[in-house]
């Protein structure tokens, strides 16, 4: 069974994107991914609880030292997680007999402590920065995550029909892109904005994961009324900055 990518679970836990039908079905049958998503949502909730705080004092130096130490310890966790995912199904009954914590993923207590403490600390800092940023913006400005425009992305040209995605433009000048089932290409994927009237286009950035998410900054003062088409293309490592002409996904922004 192929599990959902960790980065994708993070986006789902933070509410940056909604699960598509295939992901919902997988989460309904896979206890491993479902447990990891629940843990990430719990940690995200810890960070969200800090949003009402104001006038926070500078944290003591030992707090930052503790965060650095925990992050260093957590670097070894990806290989541990992958090992757990690859464990044969025959081992599952033994895991279920070890109580609630064992039923979820069977992580050792030190690993759970490190992940929760590190993520909570980092999200707490992020939440503090968000509070300060909201204070600076004032009541008349939209929240950072407000969506300015969005577009469903569909397979284009000869791209397999199960390839799809969606794009959202945030008011803070970022493009959030979620894609699924892009075909493998010998080069890389690039994201573009296209003017459908003149067919002029410019590159937004590179998409690294054929089934995942990306947050890409938009050029300042971009005219989304004119450059309203989001395009994902297959590009070659040929030192040619122009669009290859091989579009995989396209969609038109509305909103």
Tab-separated table of N, CA and C in Angstrom, residues 49-128:
chain	number	residue	atom	x	y	z
A	49	UNK	N	-3.797	27.656	19.433
A	49	UNK	CA	-4.189	28.170	20.743
A	49	UNK	C	-3.429	29.427	21.129
A	50	UNK	N	-2.315	29.718	20.466
A	50	UNK	CA	-1.520	30.908	20.808
A	50	UNK	C	-2.002	32.151	20.101
A	51	UNK	N	-2.995	32.022	19.182
A	51	UNK	CA	-3.363	33.160	18.363
A	51	UNK	C	-4.002	34.293	19.155
A	52	UNK	N	-4.560	34.005	20.321
A	52	UNK	CA	-5.183	35.075	21.098
A	52	UNK	C	-4.231	35.804	22.019
A	53	UNK	N	-2.972	35.429	22.045
A	53	UNK	CA	-2.009	36.040	22.952
A	53	UNK	C	-1.510	37.369	22.412
A	54	UNK	N	-1.213	38.296	23.300
A	54	UNK	CA	-0.680	39.611	22.931
A	54	UNK	C	0.487	39.956	23.857
A	55	UNK	N	1.344	40.847	23.387
A	55	UNK	CA	2.456	41.368	24.190
A	55	UNK	C	3.271	40.244	24.810
A	56	UNK	N	3.673	39.304	23.981
A	56	UNK	CA	4.457	38.173	24.474
A	56	UNK	C	5.874	38.612	24.811
A	57	UNK	N	6.405	38.173	25.949
A	57	UNK	CA	7.809	38.498	26.264
A	57	UNK	C	8.748	37.640	25.437
A	58	UNK	N	9.994	38.086	25.330
A	58	UNK	CA	10.997	37.269	24.646
A	58	UNK	C	11.209	35.982	25.429
A	59	UNK	N	11.270	34.831	24.743
A	59	UNK	CA	11.473	33.567	25.459
A	59	UNK	C	12.877	33.493	26.035
A	60	UNK	N	13.033	32.804	27.167
A	60	UNK	CA	14.379	32.639	27.747
A	60	UNK	C	15.295	31.884	26.794
A	61	UNK	N	16.578	32.093	26.952
A	61	UNK	CA	17.558	31.470	26.076
A	61	UNK	C	17.490	29.952	26.137
A	62	UNK	N	17.202	29.399	27.328
A	62	UNK	CA	17.192	27.936	27.436
A	62	UNK	C	16.053	27.314	26.619
A	63	UNK	N	14.969	28.087	26.360
A	63	UNK	CA	13.889	27.560	25.523
A	63	UNK	C	14.380	27.339	24.107
A	64	UNK	N	15.072	28.341	23.551
A	64	UNK	CA	15.611	28.205	22.192
A	64	UNK	C	16.635	27.071	22.119
A	65	UNK	N	17.456	26.940	23.149
A	65	UNK	CA	18.429	25.851	23.153
A	65	UNK	C	17.727	24.500	23.153
A	66	UNK	N	16.615	24.401	23.912
A	66	UNK	CA	15.854	23.159	23.929
A	66	UNK	C	15.243	22.831	22.578
A	67	UNK	N	14.731	23.875	21.891
A	67	UNK	CA	14.155	23.656	20.566
A	67	UNK	C	15.212	23.140	19.609
A	68	UNK	N	16.386	23.762	19.623
A	68	UNK	CA	17.470	23.331	18.736
A	68	UNK	C	17.850	21.885	19.008
A	69	UNK	N	17.932	21.519	20.299
A	69	UNK	CA	18.293	20.145	20.647
A	69	UNK	C	17.237	19.150	20.173
A	70	UNK	N	15.951	19.517	20.318
A	70	UNK	CA	14.885	18.604	19.924
A	70	UNK	C	14.810	18.445	18.413
A	71	UNK	N	15.048	19.548	17.689
A	71	UNK	CA	15.061	19.452	16.227
A	71	UNK	C	16.164	18.517	15.768
A	72	UNK	N	17.341	18.618	16.410
A	72	UNK	CA	18.430	17.719	16.053
A	72	UNK	C	18.066	16.262	16.281
A	73	UNK	N	17.372	15.996	17.392
A	73	UNK	CA	16.972	14.619	17.657
A	73	UNK	C	15.905	14.147	16.686
A	74	UNK	N	15.039	15.070	16.255
A	74	UNK	CA	13.930	14.689	15.372
A	74	UNK	C	14.377	14.395	13.955
A	75	UNK	N	15.607	14.791	13.593
A	75	UNK	CA	16.065	14.548	12.220
A	75	UNK	C	16.121	13.066	11.884
A	76	UNK	N	16.254	12.241	12.896
A	76	UNK	CA	16.327	10.798	12.643
A	76	UNK	C	14.953	10.168	12.480
A	77	UNK	N	13.883	10.946	12.700
A	77	UNK	CA	12.550	10.349	12.708
A	77	UNK	C	12.027	9.930	11.351
A	78	UNK	N	12.347	10.613	10.196
A	78	UNK	CA	11.798	10.140	8.918
A	78	UNK	C	12.090	8.681	8.624
A	79	UNK	N	13.333	8.237	8.921
A	79	UNK	CA	13.655	6.840	8.648
A	79	UNK	C	12.869	5.919	9.574
A	80	UNK	N	12.619	6.368	10.807
A	80	UNK	CA	11.821	5.572	11.730
A	80	UNK	C	10.394	5.447	11.231
A	81	UNK	N	9.821	6.578	10.765
A	81	UNK	CA	8.456	6.555	10.248
A	81	UNK	C	8.349	5.620	9.051
A	82	UNK	N	9.304	5.697	8.129
A	82	UNK	CA	9.268	4.854	6.936
A	82	UNK	C	9.382	3.386	7.312
A	83	UNK	N	10.210	3.083	8.327
A	83	UNK	CA	10.350	1.694	8.773
A	83	UNK	C	9.030	1.180	9.334
A	84	UNK	N	8.320	2.041	10.073
A	84	UNK	CA	7.030	1.637	10.605
A	84	UNK	C	6.030	1.374	9.478
A	85	UNK	N	6.075	2.221	8.443
A	85	UNK	CA	5.137	2.063	7.330
A	85	UNK	C	5.380	0.779	6.553
A	86	UNK	N	6.638	0.347	6.486
A	86	UNK	CA	6.981	-0.827	5.716
A	86	UNK	C	6.873	-2.118	6.533
A	87	UNK	N	6.449	-2.018	7.798
A	87	UNK	CA	6.334	-3.203	8.645
A	87	UNK	C	5.279	-4.137	8.076
A	88	UNK	N	5.521	-5.432	7.983
A	88	UNK	CA	4.540	-6.373	7.424
A	88	UNK	C	3.239	-6.335	8.185
A	89	UNK	N	2.137	-6.576	7.439
A	89	UNK	CA	0.807	-6.531	8.047
A	89	UNK	C	0.660	-7.570	9.156
A	90	UNK	N	1.428	-8.675	9.088
A	90	UNK	CA	1.309	-9.734	10.089
A	90	UNK	C	1.654	-9.247	11.481
A	91	UNK	N	2.431	-8.140	11.589
A	91	UNK	CA	2.822	-7.617	12.888
A	91	UNK	C	1.724	-6.777	13.520
A	92	UNK	N	0.660	-6.454	12.760
A	92	UNK	CA	-0.355	-5.521	13.223
A	92	UNK	C	-1.031	-5.964	14.517
A	93	UNK	N	-1.434	-7.250	14.685
A	93	UNK	CA	-2.115	-7.629	15.920
A	93	UNK	C	-1.290	-7.344	17.158
A	94	UNK	N	0.027	-7.596	17.104
A	94	UNK	CA	0.875	-7.338	18.261
A	94	UNK	C	0.874	-5.863	18.603
A	95	UNK	N	0.846	-5.009	17.600
A	95	UNK	CA	0.821	-3.570	17.852
A	95	UNK	C	-0.486	-3.169	18.502
A	96	UNK	N	-1.621	-3.718	18.032
A	96	UNK	CA	-2.920	-3.349	18.564
A	96	UNK	C	-3.075	-3.760	20.031
A	97	UNK	N	-2.336	-4.777	20.483
A	97	UNK	CA	-2.479	-5.260	21.849
A	97	UNK	C	-1.747	-4.386	22.858
A	98	UNK	N	-1.041	-3.348	22.401
A	98	UNK	CA	-0.216	-2.586	23.325
A	98	UNK	C	-0.909	-1.339	23.834
A	99	UNK	N	-2.218	-1.233	23.680
A	99	UNK	CA	-2.925	-0.083	24.225
A	99	UNK	C	-3.124	0.979	23.174
A	100	UNK	N	-3.713	2.105	23.610
A	100	UNK	CA	-4.123	3.140	22.669
A	100	UNK	C	-2.950	3.703	21.889
A	101	UNK	N	-1.851	4.039	22.600
A	101	UNK	CA	-0.707	4.618	21.892
A	101	UNK	C	-0.159	3.640	20.882
A	102	UNK	N	-0.091	2.339	21.229
A	102	UNK	CA	0.415	1.346	20.298
A	102	UNK	C	-0.498	1.133	19.133
A	103	UNK	N	-1.826	1.271	19.340
A	103	UNK	CA	-2.766	1.036	18.250
A	103	UNK	C	-2.581	2.042	17.138
A	104	UNK	N	-2.102	3.245	17.436
A	104	UNK	CA	-2.029	4.255	16.397
A	104	UNK	C	-0.838	4.026	15.479
A	105	UNK	N	0.364	4.063	16.043
A	105	UNK	CA	1.514	3.865	15.165
A	105	UNK	C	2.636	3.114	15.845
A	106	UNK	N	2.552	2.954	17.160
A	106	UNK	CA	3.581	2.208	17.857
A	106	UNK	C	4.911	2.937	17.960
A	107	UNK	N	4.903	4.285	17.879
A	107	UNK	CA	6.164	5.012	18.045
A	107	UNK	C	6.631	4.882	19.490
A	108	UNK	N	7.927	4.799	19.709
A	108	UNK	CA	8.424	4.826	21.087
A	108	UNK	C	8.118	6.173	21.732
A	109	UNK	N	8.007	6.148	23.059
A	109	UNK	CA	7.593	7.352	23.787
A	109	UNK	C	8.526	8.535	23.524
A	110	UNK	N	9.842	8.268	23.434
A	110	UNK	CA	10.763	9.401	23.218
A	110	UNK	C	10.515	10.062	21.880
A	111	UNK	N	10.147	9.264	20.848
A	111	UNK	CA	9.910	9.843	19.529
A	111	UNK	C	8.679	10.732	19.547
A	112	UNK	N	7.589	10.237	20.182
A	112	UNK	CA	6.373	11.033	20.265
A	112	UNK	C	6.627	12.328	21.025
A	113	UNK	N	7.399	12.245	22.108
A	113	UNK	CA	7.700	13.440	22.889
A	113	UNK	C	8.467	14.459	22.068
A	114	UNK	N	9.479	13.996	21.333
A	114	UNK	CA	10.290	14.917	20.534
A	114	UNK	C	9.468	15.587	19.453
A	115	UNK	N	8.672	14.783	18.718
A	115	UNK	CA	7.868	15.345	17.635
A	115	UNK	C	6.880	16.369	18.166
A	116	UNK	N	6.151	15.997	19.241
A	116	UNK	CA	5.133	16.897	19.768
A	116	UNK	C	5.759	18.165	20.322
A	117	UNK	N	6.837	18.026	21.098
A	117	UNK	CA	7.452	19.208	21.697
A	117	UNK	C	8.041	20.130	20.644
A	118	UNK	N	8.745	19.535	19.669
A	118	UNK	CA	9.369	20.360	18.635
A	118	UNK	C	8.337	21.061	17.777
A	119	UNK	N	7.349	20.294	17.307
A	119	UNK	CA	6.332	20.899	16.448
A	119	UNK	C	5.526	21.938	17.197
A	120	UNK	N	5.189	21.673	18.452
A	120	UNK	CA	4.420	22.644	19.224
A	120	UNK	C	5.212	23.926	19.426
A	121	UNK	N	6.517	23.783	19.694
A	121	UNK	CA	7.347	24.962	19.883
A	121	UNK	C	7.437	25.783	18.617
A	122	UNK	N	7.674	25.096	17.496
A	122	UNK	CA	7.796	25.807	16.224
A	122	UNK	C	6.479	26.460	15.845
A	123	UNK	N	5.346	25.712	15.959
A	123	UNK	CA	4.053	26.294	15.624
A	123	UNK	C	3.677	27.409	16.578
A	124	UNK	N	4.117	27.305	17.823
A	124	UNK	CA	3.859	28.398	18.750
A	124	UNK	C	4.547	29.674	18.323
A	125	UNK	N	5.796	29.549	17.870
A	125	UNK	CA	6.517	30.726	17.361
A	125	UNK	C	5.821	31.277	16.132
A	126	UNK	N	5.406	30.371	15.215
A	126	UNK	CA	4.691	30.818	14.026
A	126	UNK	C	3.396	31.519	14.398
A	127	UNK	N	2.668	30.959	15.379
A	127	UNK	CA	1.439	31.591	15.815
A	127	UNK	C	1.679	32.965	16.394
A	128	UNK	N	2.774	33.124	17.156
A	128	UNK	CA	3.110	34.430	17.703
A	128	UNK	C	3.381	35.434	16.602
